[in-house]
Amino acid sequence: MKNTLDIVPLKSWLDTGDKPLIIAGPCSAETEDQLVSTAHLLANTGKVNVLRAGIWKPRTRPGEFEGIGSIGLEWLKRAKAETGLLTATEVATAKHVEEALAAGVDILWIGARSTANPFTVQEIADALVGVDIPVLIKNPVNPDLSLWLGALERVNRAGIKKLGAIHRGFSSYEKSAFRNEPMWDLAIQLKSLCPELPIINDPSHICGNRELLPYISQKAMDMDLQGLIIESHIDPSVAWTDAKQQVTPAALSDLIDHLNLRKAESNNPAFEDKLAELRSSIDKLDDLIIQKIGERMKIAEKIGEYKRDNNVTILQVNRWDEIIQKRTQLAEALTLSNDFAVKFLELVHNESIRKQNAIMNAQPTAEA
Ligand code: PEP
Ligand code: MN
């Protein structure tokens, strides 16, 4: 995958110094008082940069609260005027974009369900042509990096250069402690593909509960993500949407105080020397691992020739069972997880099979 994004750095449109960008506010704007009072409490913490509030809510089932609609934009305006906080809301149609822009919302975001639909993203992108506003794009509900990148590209091609991504986790069929599986590797892949793209973590929608928020927030900081978007409500127990995952502004402030902000780089030469030495040992081992896998493949190829000449099937299940059993025992003794050992062996084994398959099914070359 290639990075074709042409964006400006986060610092040029929202400078938070050496602190992470913090976006906080209720899942939904419910009443004028709920939104404005929450905004005041958040602003008073001195730790929040942007007030979030859903005005139009994408709900899984009809009949649930679908957002207060346009009137909420007036409340956002008042909250901004009284607190000085920047404001952000979700847009899912061209009409939402027009209304949010007319109401002076500072930052727009595209929700996970919209990101999953290129038609929707394109409609939003078209409505943004000629506008200079920051846009944050949540990952799609399904774990598909190209779909996420594709949405960022569509909006970028419409001329939006103040662009960011929001990592809110991915829905999964398997039961887990999280509402949406974080699948950190996808956020990391996006980060390595577009190093200049700010990625903001959304622990609220990953966790689905208050208890796990500090853990995911810290992990996001440890992954060097640029900020957090956290749902905060003046009284979460009576919230109309996502009640279980919202926190009071006081709890949010406490969560932020407990974050351990590590630096991506250090300016201690002794530390840098030690790190370079350890990294060089890792590089040597990685080289050796690749070399040894290469040697293993050569032997697998020889076995392939042998099997071909004796007309034996490629896969011999007993042999594979034996490999898995013995090697996972060794892995366990070395404190490697069983899951990792099995996945690693499967990858290596698949590559051996691919090579043997090529040998056994090669077209005979015509005799000269
Ligand atoms: C939200 O931010 O309230 C929301 C609906 O999130 P998502 O699009 O991540 O589900
Ligand atoms: Mn929500």
Short mmCIF file of C-alpha atoms and ligand atoms in Angstrom, two decimals:
data_model
loop_
_atom_site.label_atom_id
_atom_site.label_comp_id
_atom_site.label_asym_id
_atom_site.label_seq_id
_atom_site.Cartn_x
_atom_site.Cartn_y
_atom_site.Cartn_z
CA MET A 1 0.00 0.00 0.00
CA LYS A 2 1.24 3.50 -0.82
CA ASN A 3 0.73 6.72 1.08
CA THR A 4 -0.60 9.42 -1.23
CA LEU A 5 -1.78 11.83 1.49
CA ASP A 6 -0.80 15.49 1.23
CA ILE A 7 -1.44 16.95 4.66
CA VAL A 8 -0.18 19.63 7.05
CA PRO A 9 1.15 18.74 10.52
CA LEU A 10 -1.20 18.75 13.51
CA LYS A 11 0.93 21.44 15.23
CA SER A 12 0.09 23.89 12.43
CA TRP A 13 -3.65 23.79 13.18
CA LEU A 14 -3.87 22.71 16.80
CA ASP A 15 -0.78 23.13 18.88
CA THR A 16 -1.00 21.31 22.20
CA GLY A 17 2.70 21.73 23.03
CA ASP A 18 4.20 18.49 24.26
CA LYS A 19 0.83 17.27 25.60
CA PRO A 20 -1.54 14.91 23.80
CA LEU A 21 -4.57 16.44 22.07
CA ILE A 22 -7.60 15.88 24.30
CA ILE A 23 -11.10 15.90 22.82
CA ALA A 24 -13.86 15.30 25.35
CA GLY A 25 -17.59 15.73 25.68
CA PRO A 26 -20.80 13.78 25.72
CA CYS A 27 -21.56 10.99 23.27
CA SER A 28 -24.70 12.98 22.35
CA ALA A 29 -25.89 16.52 22.89
CA GLU A 30 -29.12 15.88 24.83
CA THR A 31 -30.26 19.21 26.26
CA GLU A 32 -28.80 22.70 26.19
CA ASP A 33 -28.12 22.55 29.91
CA GLN A 34 -26.47 19.10 29.78
CA LEU A 35 -24.11 20.20 26.98
CA VAL A 36 -23.25 23.65 28.30
CA SER A 37 -22.74 22.50 31.92
CA THR A 38 -20.57 19.58 30.80
CA ALA A 39 -18.54 21.96 28.63
CA HIS A 40 -17.90 24.30 31.58
CA LEU A 41 -16.72 21.46 33.81
CA LEU A 42 -14.44 20.16 31.05
CA ALA A 43 -13.00 23.60 30.33
CA ASN A 44 -12.39 24.16 34.06
CA THR A 45 -10.08 21.11 34.18
CA GLY A 46 -7.73 23.06 31.91
CA LYS A 47 -6.87 19.72 30.24
CA VAL A 48 -9.31 19.64 27.33
CA ASN A 49 -8.64 21.18 23.91
CA VAL A 50 -11.84 20.35 22.06
CA LEU A 51 -15.48 19.76 23.08
CA ARG A 52 -17.12 16.84 21.27
CA ALA A 53 -20.87 16.14 21.01
CA GLY A 54 -22.88 13.98 18.63
CA ILE A 55 -25.72 15.96 17.05
CA TRP A 56 -26.79 13.28 14.56
CA LYS A 57 -26.32 9.76 15.96
CA PRO A 58 -25.89 6.67 13.81
CA ARG A 59 -27.83 4.02 15.73
CA THR A 60 -27.69 0.30 15.09
CA ARG A 61 -31.46 -0.14 15.59
CA PRO A 62 -34.20 2.34 14.66
CA GLY A 63 -36.26 3.74 17.50
CA GLU A 64 -33.25 4.54 19.68
CA PHE A 65 -32.30 8.20 20.27
CA GLU A 66 -31.03 9.38 16.89
CA GLY A 67 -29.57 12.68 18.01
CA ILE A 68 -31.11 16.01 18.86
CA GLY A 69 -30.44 17.38 15.37
CA SER A 70 -29.73 20.92 14.17
CA ILE A 71 -30.86 22.68 17.37
CA GLY A 72 -27.86 21.07 19.11
CA LEU A 73 -25.55 23.11 16.87
CA GLU A 74 -26.84 26.25 18.60
CA TRP A 75 -25.95 24.72 21.99
CA LEU A 76 -22.45 23.88 20.72
CA LYS A 77 -22.11 27.50 19.61
CA ARG A 78 -23.11 28.71 23.09
CA ALA A 79 -20.75 26.23 24.79
CA LYS A 80 -17.90 27.50 22.63
CA ALA A 81 -18.71 31.17 23.28
CA GLU A 82 -18.86 30.61 27.05
CA THR A 83 -15.85 28.31 27.47
CA GLY A 84 -13.55 29.11 24.57
CA LEU A 85 -13.28 25.38 23.76
CA LEU A 86 -13.09 24.39 20.10
CA THR A 87 -16.02 22.22 19.02
CA ALA A 88 -16.30 18.97 17.05
CA THR A 89 -19.17 16.86 15.79
CA GLU A 90 -19.86 13.87 13.55
CA VAL A 91 -21.11 14.41 10.01
CA ALA A 92 -22.60 11.63 7.89
CA THR A 93 -24.24 13.47 4.96
CA ALA A 94 -23.61 16.56 2.80
CA LYS A 95 -26.44 18.29 4.67
CA HIS A 96 -24.76 17.67 8.04
CA VAL A 97 -21.56 19.20 6.62
CA GLU A 98 -23.41 22.30 5.41
CA GLU A 99 -25.23 22.79 8.71
CA ALA A 100 -22.14 22.19 10.85
CA LEU A 101 -20.10 24.63 8.76
CA ALA A 102 -22.86 27.26 8.93
CA ALA A 103 -22.94 26.88 12.73
CA GLY A 104 -19.18 27.43 12.98
CA VAL A 105 -18.22 23.95 14.26
CA ASP A 106 -14.39 23.86 14.33
CA ILE A 107 -13.62 20.20 13.60
CA LEU A 108 -15.68 17.54 11.83
CA TRP A 109 -15.35 13.80 12.21
CA ILE A 110 -16.59 10.93 10.09
CA GLY A 111 -17.98 8.01 12.10
CA ALA A 112 -17.00 4.37 11.83
CA ARG A 113 -20.16 3.30 10.00
CA SER A 114 -19.73 6.07 7.43
CA THR A 115 -16.05 5.31 6.84
CA ALA A 116 -17.08 1.78 5.87
CA ASN A 117 -19.12 3.19 2.96
CA PRO A 118 -17.18 4.88 0.12
CA PHE A 119 -20.38 6.47 -1.27
CA THR A 120 -21.02 8.22 2.03
CA VAL A 121 -17.40 9.30 2.37
CA GLN A 122 -17.42 10.65 -1.18
CA GLU A 123 -20.63 12.60 -0.54
CA ILE A 124 -19.03 14.19 2.54
CA ALA A 125 -15.78 14.85 0.64
CA ASP A 126 -17.70 16.57 -2.20
CA ALA A 127 -19.46 18.81 0.33
CA LEU A 128 -16.05 19.83 1.69
CA VAL A 129 -14.54 21.08 -1.58
CA GLY A 130 -13.23 24.61 -1.10
CA VAL A 131 -13.56 24.46 2.71
CA ASP A 132 -10.64 24.73 5.11
CA ILE A 133 -11.57 22.74 8.22
CA PRO A 134 -9.89 19.90 10.11
CA VAL A 135 -11.48 16.49 9.53
CA LEU A 136 -10.89 13.39 11.64
CA ILE A 137 -11.74 10.00 10.18
CA LYS A 138 -12.64 7.10 12.42
CA ASN A 139 -11.53 3.63 11.39
CA PRO A 140 -14.27 1.62 9.62
CA VAL A 141 -16.20 -0.87 11.76
CA ASN A 142 -14.43 -3.74 10.01
CA PRO A 143 -10.66 -4.24 10.24
CA ASP A 144 -9.75 -3.04 6.75
CA LEU A 145 -6.79 -0.70 6.50
CA SER A 146 -7.36 0.18 2.82
CA LEU A 147 -10.93 1.25 3.56
CA TRP A 148 -9.64 3.56 6.31
CA LEU A 149 -6.87 4.93 4.11
CA GLY A 150 -9.31 5.22 1.18
CA ALA A 151 -11.60 7.47 3.24
CA LEU A 152 -8.64 9.64 4.27
CA GLU A 153 -7.64 9.88 0.60
CA ARG A 154 -11.14 10.84 -0.57
CA VAL A 155 -11.34 13.69 1.93
CA ASN A 156 -7.76 14.73 1.24
CA ARG A 157 -8.43 14.85 -2.51
CA ALA A 158 -11.32 17.21 -1.83
CA GLY A 159 -8.64 19.62 -0.58
CA ILE A 160 -8.72 18.95 3.18
CA LYS A 161 -5.14 19.11 4.44
CA LYS A 162 -5.86 19.33 8.17
CA LEU A 163 -6.49 15.64 8.46
CA GLY A 164 -6.35 13.12 11.28
CA ALA A 165 -7.44 9.55 12.01
CA ILE A 166 -9.35 8.23 15.00
CA HIS A 167 -8.64 4.70 16.18
CA ARG A 168 -11.92 3.45 17.77
CA GLY A 169 -11.42 -0.29 17.45
CA PHE A 170 -13.07 -2.89 15.21
CA SER A 171 -16.16 -4.97 15.68
CA SER A 172 -15.48 -8.63 16.07
CA TYR A 173 -17.63 -11.74 16.23
CA GLU A 174 -15.59 -13.14 19.08
CA LYS A 175 -16.55 -12.23 22.65
CA SER A 176 -13.95 -10.11 24.37
CA ALA A 177 -13.50 -7.66 27.20
CA PHE A 178 -13.79 -4.81 24.70
CA ARG A 179 -16.78 -3.39 22.85
CA ASN A 180 -14.53 -3.01 19.81
CA GLU A 181 -11.25 -4.89 19.49
CA PRO A 182 -8.36 -2.42 19.47
CA MET A 183 -6.28 -4.39 16.92
CA TRP A 184 -3.38 -2.02 17.57
CA ASP A 185 -1.46 -3.40 14.61
CA LEU A 186 -3.85 -1.63 12.21
CA ALA A 187 -3.27 1.75 13.85
CA ILE A 188 0.47 1.07 13.84
CA GLN A 189 0.37 0.07 10.16
CA LEU A 190 -1.43 3.32 9.33
CA LYS A 191 1.15 5.23 11.37
CA SER A 192 4.08 3.64 9.57
CA LEU A 193 2.39 4.20 6.21
CA CYS A 194 1.65 7.90 6.92
CA PRO A 195 4.03 9.00 9.70
CA GLU A 196 2.84 12.62 9.48
CA LEU A 197 -0.85 11.70 9.98
CA PRO A 198 -1.99 12.33 13.56
CA ILE A 199 -3.83 9.36 15.07
CA ILE A 200 -6.14 9.96 17.99
CA ASN A 201 -7.28 7.06 20.11
CA ASP A 202 -10.93 6.67 21.14
CA PRO A 203 -10.78 4.52 24.29
CA SER A 204 -14.51 5.08 24.97
CA HIS A 205 -15.70 3.16 21.91
CA ILE A 206 -12.95 0.55 22.22
CA CYS A 207 -13.78 -0.22 25.87
CA GLY A 208 -17.54 0.23 26.00
CA ASN A 209 -17.14 0.62 29.78
CA ARG A 210 -15.46 3.05 32.16
CA GLU A 211 -13.22 0.54 33.91
CA LEU A 212 -10.87 -0.19 31.02
CA LEU A 213 -10.48 3.46 29.88
CA PRO A 214 -7.22 4.17 31.79
CA TYR A 215 -5.60 1.00 30.46
CA ILE A 216 -6.41 1.73 26.79
CA SER A 217 -5.60 5.44 27.14
CA GLN A 218 -2.16 4.60 28.56
CA LYS A 219 -1.56 2.02 25.85
CA ALA A 220 -2.41 4.65 23.19
CA MET A 221 0.16 6.98 24.73
CA ASP A 222 2.72 4.17 24.80
CA MET A 223 2.06 3.58 21.08
CA ASP A 224 2.90 7.28 20.55
CA LEU A 225 -0.58 8.19 19.28
CA GLN A 226 -1.22 11.94 19.27
CA GLY A 227 -4.28 12.26 21.43
CA LEU A 228 -7.46 10.89 22.98
CA ILE A 229 -11.15 11.44 22.30
CA ILE A 230 -13.07 10.46 25.42
CA GLU A 231 -16.79 10.62 26.09
CA SER A 232 -17.58 12.71 29.16
CA HIS A 233 -21.04 13.54 30.52
CA ILE A 234 -22.09 15.63 33.51
CA ASP A 235 -24.03 12.59 34.82
CA PRO A 236 -23.18 9.41 32.88
CA SER A 237 -25.79 7.35 34.78
CA VAL A 238 -28.59 9.17 32.95
CA ALA A 239 -26.89 9.55 29.54
CA TRP A 240 -29.23 8.90 26.59
CA THR A 241 -26.51 7.04 24.63
CA ASP A 242 -23.41 5.05 25.60
CA ALA A 243 -24.12 5.50 29.34
CA LYS A 244 -21.79 2.68 30.42
CA GLN A 245 -18.67 4.19 28.84
CA GLN A 246 -19.01 7.88 29.69
CA VAL A 247 -17.13 9.47 32.61
CA THR A 248 -17.73 12.66 34.58
CA PRO A 249 -15.43 15.59 33.80
CA ALA A 250 -13.78 15.03 37.22
CA ALA A 251 -13.06 11.38 36.40
CA LEU A 252 -11.70 12.44 33.01
CA SER A 253 -9.38 14.92 34.68
CA ASP A 254 -8.16 12.20 37.04
CA LEU A 255 -7.57 9.80 34.13
CA ILE A 256 -5.47 12.41 32.31
CA ASP A 257 -3.46 13.14 35.48
CA HIS A 258 -2.54 9.47 35.76
CA LEU A 259 -1.27 9.12 32.19
CA ASN A 260 2.40 8.38 32.03
CA LEU A 261 3.63 10.39 29.03
CA ARG A 262 6.79 8.80 27.74
CA LYS A 263 8.86 10.46 25.06
CA ALA A 264 9.29 8.96 21.60
CA GLU A 265 12.94 10.05 21.68
CA SER A 266 15.27 10.66 24.58
CA ASN A 267 18.00 13.26 24.86
CA ASN A 268 20.13 11.21 27.20
CA PRO A 269 23.24 10.02 25.27
CA ALA A 270 23.93 7.08 27.61
CA PHE A 271 20.38 5.82 27.06
CA GLU A 272 20.70 6.28 23.29
CA ASP A 273 23.97 4.28 23.28
CA LYS A 274 22.45 1.42 25.21
CA LEU A 275 19.37 1.45 22.96
CA ALA A 276 21.55 1.40 19.82
CA GLU A 277 23.51 -1.55 21.23
CA LEU A 278 20.35 -3.51 22.03
CA ARG A 279 18.83 -2.69 18.65
CA SER A 280 21.96 -3.88 16.90
CA SER A 281 21.67 -7.22 18.76
CA ILE A 282 18.07 -7.47 17.60
CA ASP A 283 19.09 -6.69 14.00
CA LYS A 284 21.69 -9.48 14.10
CA LEU A 285 19.16 -11.96 15.44
CA ASP A 286 16.55 -10.91 12.85
CA ASP A 287 19.12 -11.47 10.08
CA LEU A 288 19.90 -14.88 11.51
CA ILE A 289 16.22 -15.82 11.76
CA ILE A 290 15.62 -14.90 8.09
CA GLN A 291 18.79 -16.74 7.05
CA LYS A 292 17.72 -19.86 8.93
CA ILE A 293 14.23 -19.72 7.47
CA GLY A 294 15.85 -19.51 4.02
CA GLU A 295 17.89 -22.63 4.83
CA ARG A 296 14.76 -24.38 6.09
CA MET A 297 12.98 -23.59 2.81
CA LYS A 298 15.85 -25.04 0.77
CA ILE A 299 15.47 -28.32 2.66
CA ALA A 300 11.68 -28.20 2.19
CA GLU A 301 12.30 -27.82 -1.56
CA LYS A 302 14.53 -30.90 -1.55
CA ILE A 303 11.80 -32.82 0.25
CA GLY A 304 9.39 -31.55 -2.43
CA GLU A 305 11.58 -33.01 -5.17
CA TYR A 306 11.81 -36.24 -3.27
CA LYS A 307 8.07 -36.44 -2.76
CA ARG A 308 7.49 -35.65 -6.44
CA ASP A 309 9.86 -38.39 -7.59
CA ASN A 310 8.12 -40.87 -5.28
CA ASN A 311 4.61 -39.62 -5.98
CA VAL A 312 3.78 -38.78 -2.36
CA THR A 313 1.31 -36.04 -1.25
CA ILE A 314 2.69 -32.71 -0.09
CA LEU A 315 0.86 -32.56 3.20
CA GLN A 316 1.41 -35.34 5.66
CA VAL A 317 -0.79 -34.56 8.62
CA ASN A 318 1.08 -36.69 11.16
CA ARG A 319 4.28 -34.88 10.43
CA TRP A 320 2.60 -31.49 10.82
CA ASP A 321 1.01 -32.53 14.14
CA GLU A 322 4.40 -33.62 15.38
CA ILE A 323 6.01 -30.29 14.43
CA ILE A 324 3.30 -28.30 16.18
CA GLN A 325 3.42 -30.41 19.32
CA LYS A 326 7.18 -30.47 19.79
CA ARG A 327 7.82 -26.85 18.84
CA THR A 328 5.01 -25.41 20.94
CA GLN A 329 6.40 -27.30 23.92
CA LEU A 330 9.77 -25.71 23.32
CA ALA A 331 8.15 -22.32 22.84
CA GLU A 332 6.32 -22.69 26.12
CA ALA A 333 9.53 -23.55 27.92
CA LEU A 334 10.96 -20.31 26.52
CA THR A 335 7.87 -18.40 27.77
CA LEU A 336 6.62 -17.66 24.25
CA SER A 337 2.85 -17.73 23.97
CA ASN A 338 1.23 -20.77 22.42
CA ASP A 339 -0.76 -18.52 20.11
CA PHE A 340 2.38 -16.85 18.79
CA ALA A 341 4.21 -20.17 18.32
CA VAL A 342 1.31 -21.75 16.41
CA LYS A 343 0.85 -18.70 14.16
CA PHE A 344 4.57 -18.53 13.44
CA LEU A 345 4.83 -22.24 12.61
CA GLU A 346 1.75 -22.02 10.40
CA LEU A 347 3.28 -19.16 8.41
CA VAL A 348 6.53 -21.03 7.94
CA HIS A 349 4.71 -24.24 7.08
CA ASN A 350 2.47 -22.49 4.52
CA GLU A 351 5.52 -21.07 2.82
CA SER A 352 7.11 -24.56 2.69
CA ILE A 353 3.93 -25.96 1.18
CA ARG A 354 3.83 -23.14 -1.38
CA LYS A 355 7.39 -23.94 -2.42
CA GLN A 356 6.79 -27.69 -2.56
CA ASN A 357 3.64 -27.11 -4.55
CA ALA A 358 5.60 -25.08 -7.11
CA ILE A 359 8.13 -27.91 -7.43
CA MET A 360 5.61 -30.73 -7.66
CA ASN A 361 3.38 -28.96 -10.15
CA ALA A 362 6.05 -27.36 -12.32
CA GLN A 363 5.39 -27.86 -16.03
CA PRO A 364 8.14 -30.15 -17.40
CA THR A 365 10.43 -28.05 -19.59
CA ALA A 366 10.57 -29.13 -23.24
CA GLU A 367 13.67 -31.13 -24.09
CA ALA A 368 15.98 -29.27 -26.44
C1 PEP B 1 -19.41 8.41 18.62
O1 PEP B 1 -18.30 8.93 18.58
O2 PEP B 1 -20.29 8.70 19.46
C2 PEP B 1 -19.72 7.32 17.66
C3 PEP B 1 -20.93 7.09 17.20
O3 PEP B 1 -18.62 6.60 17.38
P1 PEP B 1 -18.28 5.47 16.27
O4 PEP B 1 -18.52 6.09 14.93
O5 PEP B 1 -16.83 5.21 16.57
O6 PEP B 1 -19.14 4.28 16.58
MN MN B 2 -20.75 7.22 21.59
#
